[in-house]
Short mmCIF file of C-alpha atoms in Angstrom, two decimals:
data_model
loop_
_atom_site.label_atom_id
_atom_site.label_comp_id
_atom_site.label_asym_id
_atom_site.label_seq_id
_atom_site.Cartn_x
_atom_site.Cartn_y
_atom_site.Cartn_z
CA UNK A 8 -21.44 -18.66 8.55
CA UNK A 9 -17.97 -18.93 7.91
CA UNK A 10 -15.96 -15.75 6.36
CA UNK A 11 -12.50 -16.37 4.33
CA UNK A 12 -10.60 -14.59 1.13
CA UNK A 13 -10.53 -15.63 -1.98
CA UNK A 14 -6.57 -16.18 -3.37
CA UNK A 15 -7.15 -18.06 -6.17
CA UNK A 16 -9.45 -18.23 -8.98
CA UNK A 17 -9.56 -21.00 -11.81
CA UNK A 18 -11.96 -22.63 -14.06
CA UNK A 19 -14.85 -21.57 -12.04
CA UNK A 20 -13.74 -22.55 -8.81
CA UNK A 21 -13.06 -19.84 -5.50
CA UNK A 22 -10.17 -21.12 -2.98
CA UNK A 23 -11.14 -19.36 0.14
CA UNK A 24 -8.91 -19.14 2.85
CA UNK A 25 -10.34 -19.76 6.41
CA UNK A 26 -7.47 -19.41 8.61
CA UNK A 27 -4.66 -21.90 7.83
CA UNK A 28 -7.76 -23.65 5.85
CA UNK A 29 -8.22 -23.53 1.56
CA UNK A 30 -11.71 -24.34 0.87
CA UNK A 31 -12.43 -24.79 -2.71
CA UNK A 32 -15.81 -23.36 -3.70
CA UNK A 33 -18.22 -22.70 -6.13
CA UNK A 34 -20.29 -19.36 -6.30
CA UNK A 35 -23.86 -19.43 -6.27
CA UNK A 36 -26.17 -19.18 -9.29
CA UNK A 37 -27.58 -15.34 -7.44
CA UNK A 38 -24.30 -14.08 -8.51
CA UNK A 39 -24.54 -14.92 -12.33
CA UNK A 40 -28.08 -13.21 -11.81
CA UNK A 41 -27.04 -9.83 -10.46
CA UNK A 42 -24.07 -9.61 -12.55
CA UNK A 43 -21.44 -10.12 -9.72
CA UNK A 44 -18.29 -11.67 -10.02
CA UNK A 45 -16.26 -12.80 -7.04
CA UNK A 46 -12.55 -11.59 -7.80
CA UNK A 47 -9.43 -12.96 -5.68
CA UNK A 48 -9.03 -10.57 -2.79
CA UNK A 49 -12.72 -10.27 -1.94
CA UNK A 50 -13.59 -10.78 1.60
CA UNK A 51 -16.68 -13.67 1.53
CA UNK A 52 -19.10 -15.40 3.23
CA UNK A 53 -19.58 -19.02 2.53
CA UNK A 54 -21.08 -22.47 3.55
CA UNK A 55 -18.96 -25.48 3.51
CA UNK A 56 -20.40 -29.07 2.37
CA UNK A 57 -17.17 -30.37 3.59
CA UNK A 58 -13.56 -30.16 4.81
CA UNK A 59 -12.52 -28.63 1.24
CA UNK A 60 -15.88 -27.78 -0.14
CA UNK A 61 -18.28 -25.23 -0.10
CA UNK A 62 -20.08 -22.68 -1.91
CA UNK A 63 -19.75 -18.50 -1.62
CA UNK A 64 -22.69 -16.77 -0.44
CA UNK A 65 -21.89 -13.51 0.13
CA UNK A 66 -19.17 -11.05 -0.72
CA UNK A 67 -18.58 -8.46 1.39
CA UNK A 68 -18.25 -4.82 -0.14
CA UNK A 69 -14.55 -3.91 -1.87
CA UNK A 70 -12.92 -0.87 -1.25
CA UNK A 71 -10.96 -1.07 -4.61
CA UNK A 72 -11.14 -3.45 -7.82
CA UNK A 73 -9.18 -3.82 -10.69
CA UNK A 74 -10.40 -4.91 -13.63
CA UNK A 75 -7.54 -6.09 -15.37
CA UNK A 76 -5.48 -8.01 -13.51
CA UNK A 77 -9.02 -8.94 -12.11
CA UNK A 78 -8.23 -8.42 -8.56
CA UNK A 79 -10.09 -6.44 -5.19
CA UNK A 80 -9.40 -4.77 -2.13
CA UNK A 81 -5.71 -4.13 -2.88
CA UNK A 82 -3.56 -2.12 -0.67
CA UNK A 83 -0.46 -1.17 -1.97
CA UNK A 84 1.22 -1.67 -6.15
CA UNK A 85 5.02 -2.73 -5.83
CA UNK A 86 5.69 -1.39 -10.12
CA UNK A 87 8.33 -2.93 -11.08
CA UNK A 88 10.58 -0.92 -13.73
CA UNK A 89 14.03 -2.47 -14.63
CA UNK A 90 16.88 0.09 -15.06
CA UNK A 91 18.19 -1.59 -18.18
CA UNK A 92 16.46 -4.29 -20.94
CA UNK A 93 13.99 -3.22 -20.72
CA UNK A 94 15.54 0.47 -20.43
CA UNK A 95 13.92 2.41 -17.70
CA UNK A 96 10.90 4.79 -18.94
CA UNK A 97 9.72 7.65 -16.59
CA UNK A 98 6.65 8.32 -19.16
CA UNK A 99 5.45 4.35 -18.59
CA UNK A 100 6.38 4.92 -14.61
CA UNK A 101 3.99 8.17 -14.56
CA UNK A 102 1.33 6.03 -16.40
CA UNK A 103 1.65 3.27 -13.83
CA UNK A 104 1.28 5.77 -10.64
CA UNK A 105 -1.40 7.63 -12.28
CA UNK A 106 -3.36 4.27 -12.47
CA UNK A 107 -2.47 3.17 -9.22
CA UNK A 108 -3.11 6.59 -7.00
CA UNK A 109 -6.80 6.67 -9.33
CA UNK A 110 -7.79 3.44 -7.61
CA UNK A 111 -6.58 4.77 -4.54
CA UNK A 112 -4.26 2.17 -4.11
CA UNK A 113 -0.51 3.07 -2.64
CA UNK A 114 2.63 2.57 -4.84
CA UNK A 115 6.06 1.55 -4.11
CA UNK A 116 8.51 1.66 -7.11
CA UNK A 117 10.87 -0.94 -7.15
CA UNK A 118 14.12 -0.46 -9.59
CA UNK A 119 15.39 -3.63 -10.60
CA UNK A 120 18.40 -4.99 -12.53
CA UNK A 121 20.94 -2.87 -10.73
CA UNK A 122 23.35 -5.73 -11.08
CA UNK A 123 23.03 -4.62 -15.31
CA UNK A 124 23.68 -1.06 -14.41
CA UNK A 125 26.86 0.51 -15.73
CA UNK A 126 28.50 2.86 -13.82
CA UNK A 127 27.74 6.39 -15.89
CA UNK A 128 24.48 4.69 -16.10
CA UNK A 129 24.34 4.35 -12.17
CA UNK A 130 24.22 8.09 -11.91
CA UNK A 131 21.53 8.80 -14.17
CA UNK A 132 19.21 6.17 -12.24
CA UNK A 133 19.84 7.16 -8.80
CA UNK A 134 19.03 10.90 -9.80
CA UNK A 135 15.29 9.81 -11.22
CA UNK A 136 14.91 7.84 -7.63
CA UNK A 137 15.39 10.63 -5.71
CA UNK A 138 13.39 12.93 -7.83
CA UNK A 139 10.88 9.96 -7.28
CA UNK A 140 11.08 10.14 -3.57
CA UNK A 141 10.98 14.24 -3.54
CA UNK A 142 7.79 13.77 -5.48
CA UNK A 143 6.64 11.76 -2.66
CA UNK A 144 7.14 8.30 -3.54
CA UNK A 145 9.07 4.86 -1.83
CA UNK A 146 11.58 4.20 -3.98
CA UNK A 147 13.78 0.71 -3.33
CA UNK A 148 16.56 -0.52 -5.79
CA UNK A 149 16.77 -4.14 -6.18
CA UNK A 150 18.82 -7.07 -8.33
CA UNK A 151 17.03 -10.72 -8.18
CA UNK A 152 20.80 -11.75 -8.93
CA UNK A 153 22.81 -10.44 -6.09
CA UNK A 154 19.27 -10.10 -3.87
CA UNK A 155 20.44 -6.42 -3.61
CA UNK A 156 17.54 -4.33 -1.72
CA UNK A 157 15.11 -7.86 -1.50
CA UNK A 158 15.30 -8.06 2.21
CA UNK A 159 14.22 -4.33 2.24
CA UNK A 160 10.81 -5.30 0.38
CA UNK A 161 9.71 -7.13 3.44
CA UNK A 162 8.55 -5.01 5.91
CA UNK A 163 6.63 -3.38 3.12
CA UNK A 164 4.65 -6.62 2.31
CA UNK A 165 3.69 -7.25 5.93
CA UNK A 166 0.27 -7.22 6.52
CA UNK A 167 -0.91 -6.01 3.10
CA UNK A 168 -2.36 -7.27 -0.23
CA UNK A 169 0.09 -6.40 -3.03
CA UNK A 170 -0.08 -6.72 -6.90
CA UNK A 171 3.20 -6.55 -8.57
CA UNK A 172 2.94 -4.84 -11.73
CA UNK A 173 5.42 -3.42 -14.57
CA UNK A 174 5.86 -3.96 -18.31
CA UNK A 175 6.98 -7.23 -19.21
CA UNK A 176 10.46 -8.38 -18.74
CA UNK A 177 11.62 -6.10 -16.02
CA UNK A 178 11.94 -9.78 -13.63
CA UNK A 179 8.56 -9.68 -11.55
CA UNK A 180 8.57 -12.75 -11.24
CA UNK A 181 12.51 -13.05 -10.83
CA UNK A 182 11.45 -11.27 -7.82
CA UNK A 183 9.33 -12.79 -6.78
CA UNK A 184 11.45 -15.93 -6.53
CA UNK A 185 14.20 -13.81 -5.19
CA UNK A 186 11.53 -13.08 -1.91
CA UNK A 187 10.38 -16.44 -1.73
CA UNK A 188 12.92 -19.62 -3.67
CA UNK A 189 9.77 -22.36 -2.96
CA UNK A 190 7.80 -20.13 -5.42
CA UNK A 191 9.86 -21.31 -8.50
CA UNK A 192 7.48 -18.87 -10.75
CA UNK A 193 8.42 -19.51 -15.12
CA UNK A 194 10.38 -16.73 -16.39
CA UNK A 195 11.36 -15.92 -19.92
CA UNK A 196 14.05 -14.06 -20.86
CA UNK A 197 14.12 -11.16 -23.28
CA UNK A 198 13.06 -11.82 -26.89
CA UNK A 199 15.58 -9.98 -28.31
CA UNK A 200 13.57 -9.48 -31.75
CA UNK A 201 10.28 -7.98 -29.76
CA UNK A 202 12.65 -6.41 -26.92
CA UNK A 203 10.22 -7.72 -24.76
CA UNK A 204 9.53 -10.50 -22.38
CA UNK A 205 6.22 -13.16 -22.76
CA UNK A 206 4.11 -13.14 -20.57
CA UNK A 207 4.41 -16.09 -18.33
CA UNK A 208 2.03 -15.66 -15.41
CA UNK A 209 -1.39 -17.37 -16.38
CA UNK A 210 -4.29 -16.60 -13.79
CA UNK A 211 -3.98 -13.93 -10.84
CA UNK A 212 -3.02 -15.89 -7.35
CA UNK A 213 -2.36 -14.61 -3.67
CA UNK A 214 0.71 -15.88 -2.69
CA UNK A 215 2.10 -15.60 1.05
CA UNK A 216 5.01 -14.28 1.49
CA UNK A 217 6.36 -11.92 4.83
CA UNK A 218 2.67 -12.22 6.36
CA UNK A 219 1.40 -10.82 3.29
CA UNK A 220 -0.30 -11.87 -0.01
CA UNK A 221 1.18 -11.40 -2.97
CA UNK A 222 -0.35 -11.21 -6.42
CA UNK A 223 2.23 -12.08 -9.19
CA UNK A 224 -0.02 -10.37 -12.14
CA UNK A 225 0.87 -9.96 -16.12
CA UNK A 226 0.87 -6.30 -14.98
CA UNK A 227 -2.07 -3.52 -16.21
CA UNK A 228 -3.00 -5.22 -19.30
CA UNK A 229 -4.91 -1.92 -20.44
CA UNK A 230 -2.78 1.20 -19.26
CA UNK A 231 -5.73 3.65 -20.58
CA UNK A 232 -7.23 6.61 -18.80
CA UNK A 233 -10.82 4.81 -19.30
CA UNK A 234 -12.46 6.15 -15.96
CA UNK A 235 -10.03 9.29 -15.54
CA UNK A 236 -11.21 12.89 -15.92
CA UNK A 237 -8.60 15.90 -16.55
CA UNK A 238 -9.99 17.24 -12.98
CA UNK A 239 -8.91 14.07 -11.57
CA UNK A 240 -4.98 14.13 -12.59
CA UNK A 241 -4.16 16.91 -10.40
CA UNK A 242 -4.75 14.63 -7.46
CA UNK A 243 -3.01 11.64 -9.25
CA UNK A 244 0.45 13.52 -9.20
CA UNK A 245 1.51 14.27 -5.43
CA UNK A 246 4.44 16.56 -6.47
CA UNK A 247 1.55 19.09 -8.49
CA UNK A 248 -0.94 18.76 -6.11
CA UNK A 249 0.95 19.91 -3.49
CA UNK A 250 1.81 22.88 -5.23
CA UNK A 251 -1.26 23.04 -6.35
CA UNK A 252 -2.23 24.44 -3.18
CA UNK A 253 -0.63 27.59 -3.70
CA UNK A 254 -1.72 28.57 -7.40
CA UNK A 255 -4.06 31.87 -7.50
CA UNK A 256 -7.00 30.22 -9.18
CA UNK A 257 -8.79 27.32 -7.27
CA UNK A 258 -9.33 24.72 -9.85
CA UNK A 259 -6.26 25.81 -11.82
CA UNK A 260 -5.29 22.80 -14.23
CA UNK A 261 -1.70 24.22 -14.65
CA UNK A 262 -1.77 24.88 -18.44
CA UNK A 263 -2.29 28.89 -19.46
CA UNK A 264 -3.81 30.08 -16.29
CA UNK A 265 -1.59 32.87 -14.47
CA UNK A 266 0.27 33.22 -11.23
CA UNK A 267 0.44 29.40 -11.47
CA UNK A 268 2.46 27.47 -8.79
CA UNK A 269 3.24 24.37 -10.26
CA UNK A 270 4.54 26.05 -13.70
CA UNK A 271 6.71 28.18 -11.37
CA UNK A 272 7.98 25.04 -9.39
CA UNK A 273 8.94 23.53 -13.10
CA UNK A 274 10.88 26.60 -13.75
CA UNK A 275 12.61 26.59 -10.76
CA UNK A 276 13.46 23.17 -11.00
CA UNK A 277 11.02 21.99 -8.09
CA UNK A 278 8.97 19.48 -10.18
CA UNK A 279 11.23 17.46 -12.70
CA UNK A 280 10.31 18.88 -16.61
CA UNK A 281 9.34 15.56 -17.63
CA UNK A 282 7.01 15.08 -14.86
CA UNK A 283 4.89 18.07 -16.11
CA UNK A 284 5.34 17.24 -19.41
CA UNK A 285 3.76 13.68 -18.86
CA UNK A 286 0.95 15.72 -16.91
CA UNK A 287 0.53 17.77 -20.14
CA UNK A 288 0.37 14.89 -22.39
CA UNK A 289 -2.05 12.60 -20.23
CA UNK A 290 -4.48 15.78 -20.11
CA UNK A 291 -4.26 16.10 -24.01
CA UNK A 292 -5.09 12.31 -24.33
CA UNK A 293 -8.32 12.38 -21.74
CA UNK A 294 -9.54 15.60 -23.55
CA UNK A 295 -8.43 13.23 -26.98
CA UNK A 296 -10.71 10.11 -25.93
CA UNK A 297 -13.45 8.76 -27.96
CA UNK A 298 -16.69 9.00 -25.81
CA UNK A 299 -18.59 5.65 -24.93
CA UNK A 300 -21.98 5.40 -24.72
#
């Protein structure tokens, strides 16, 4: 049988692609039975009635999904943050990574609107990307208007499935277009009453661009530490985990406990303030969540 990826998915339908081949198909009445969905990204098997037509019978096993943007076996988050309007938020960037290194999935930050940036401004930006990269992190800085740092995005894309992500208005979409013109994706500007831009992208599709696929998303539509444990966010911040290693208690989580690396490497200017500080607060709202039963 014939085995393709799903890149699109709309009213019901699966667009597989075979090769250089989209075959639209339907998924078989098993999968409404045991409660499985097929999501864009999964790797299936299917039978085709025709050139274009066919149904999925299998999918294969997923080594990540996301629930919202519904979307599977991703390999790397490009999270978009602008560095003006919207203005650029390191607590909503530590959110974002925290998310993405859960699901195991790798990040690259991507700083747009440079073209916006004011020169005092300018400073301040460059100085949270490199405290970005010490931490452990690709950090590019981009402008859809002047294409500033696009070309740099393509070896990145190469080869992988990406989902761009990022509040809205920070130009995912602008780009998008900026890596691919043909794409002509809507974008809104600003409302300047909600300081915020609609949402414009409608249904989650893989879009090839450098020999990759692309997912243009609305971004995390729930940026909540559902599945998260306070044991897990150790791992979900490179910079403390790596001195993590070094703390005198095994299991240390960094708040009271002594001879503590990572508080050291805070004091000593090692680990930005504000990235412990977001650590703090995101343990403080997982110990704060409602239980579900």
């Amino acid at each position: 049988m014939p085995e393709g990826k799903i890149i699109k998915a709309l009213s019901g339908f699966y667009y597989v692609l075979d090769g250089d081949k989209i075959i639209q198909c339907r998924g078989r009445g098993v999968f409404r039975k045991n409660k499985i969905t097929p999501l864009v990204g999964d790797e299936v098997v299917f039978q085709a009635e025709n050139a274009q037509e066919g149904y999925i019978l299998e999918v294969k096993e997923r080594k990540n999904e996301l629930v919202r943007p519904p979307i599977a076996n991703v390999d790397q988050a490009i999270l978009v943050f602008s560095a003006v309007e919207p203005v650029f938020s390191t607590t909503l960037l530590d959110r974002f990574l925290v998310l993405v290194e859960f699901n195991q999935i790798k990040p690259l930050i991507c700083i747009t609107k440079m073209d916006l940036v004011e020169e005092g401004l300018e400073v301040e930006i460059q100085n949270y990307a490199n405290q970005y990269r010490e931490a452990g992190y690709e950090v590019l800085m981009t402008s859809s208007e002047t294409a500033e740092g696009v070309k740099e995005l393509f070896p990145y894309l190469e080869g992988q499935i990406s989902v761009f992500a990022g509040q809205s208005g920070v130009g995912k979409s602008s780009l998008l277009n900026a890596l691919n013109p043909m794409l002509e994706l809507k974008t809104n500007d600003i409302s300047s009453h909600l300081g915020r831009g609609k949402h414009t992208t409608r249904h989650v599709e893989l879009i090839s661009i450098a020999n990759g696929l692309v997912a243009d998303t609305p971004g995390f539509s729930s940026l909540e530490f559902i599945d998260l444990e306070v044991e897990d966010l150790n791992y979900c911040f490179p910079d403390i985990q790596l001195k993590s290693e070094e703390c005198k208690f095994r299991g240390c989580l960094h708040l009271a406990e002594p001879k503590c690396a990572v508080k050291l490497a805070v004091e000593n200017g090692e680990i930005p303030s504000y990235r412990y500080d977001h650590y703090k607060d995101f343990i403080e709202e997982i110990r704060d969540r409602k239980p579900r039963y």
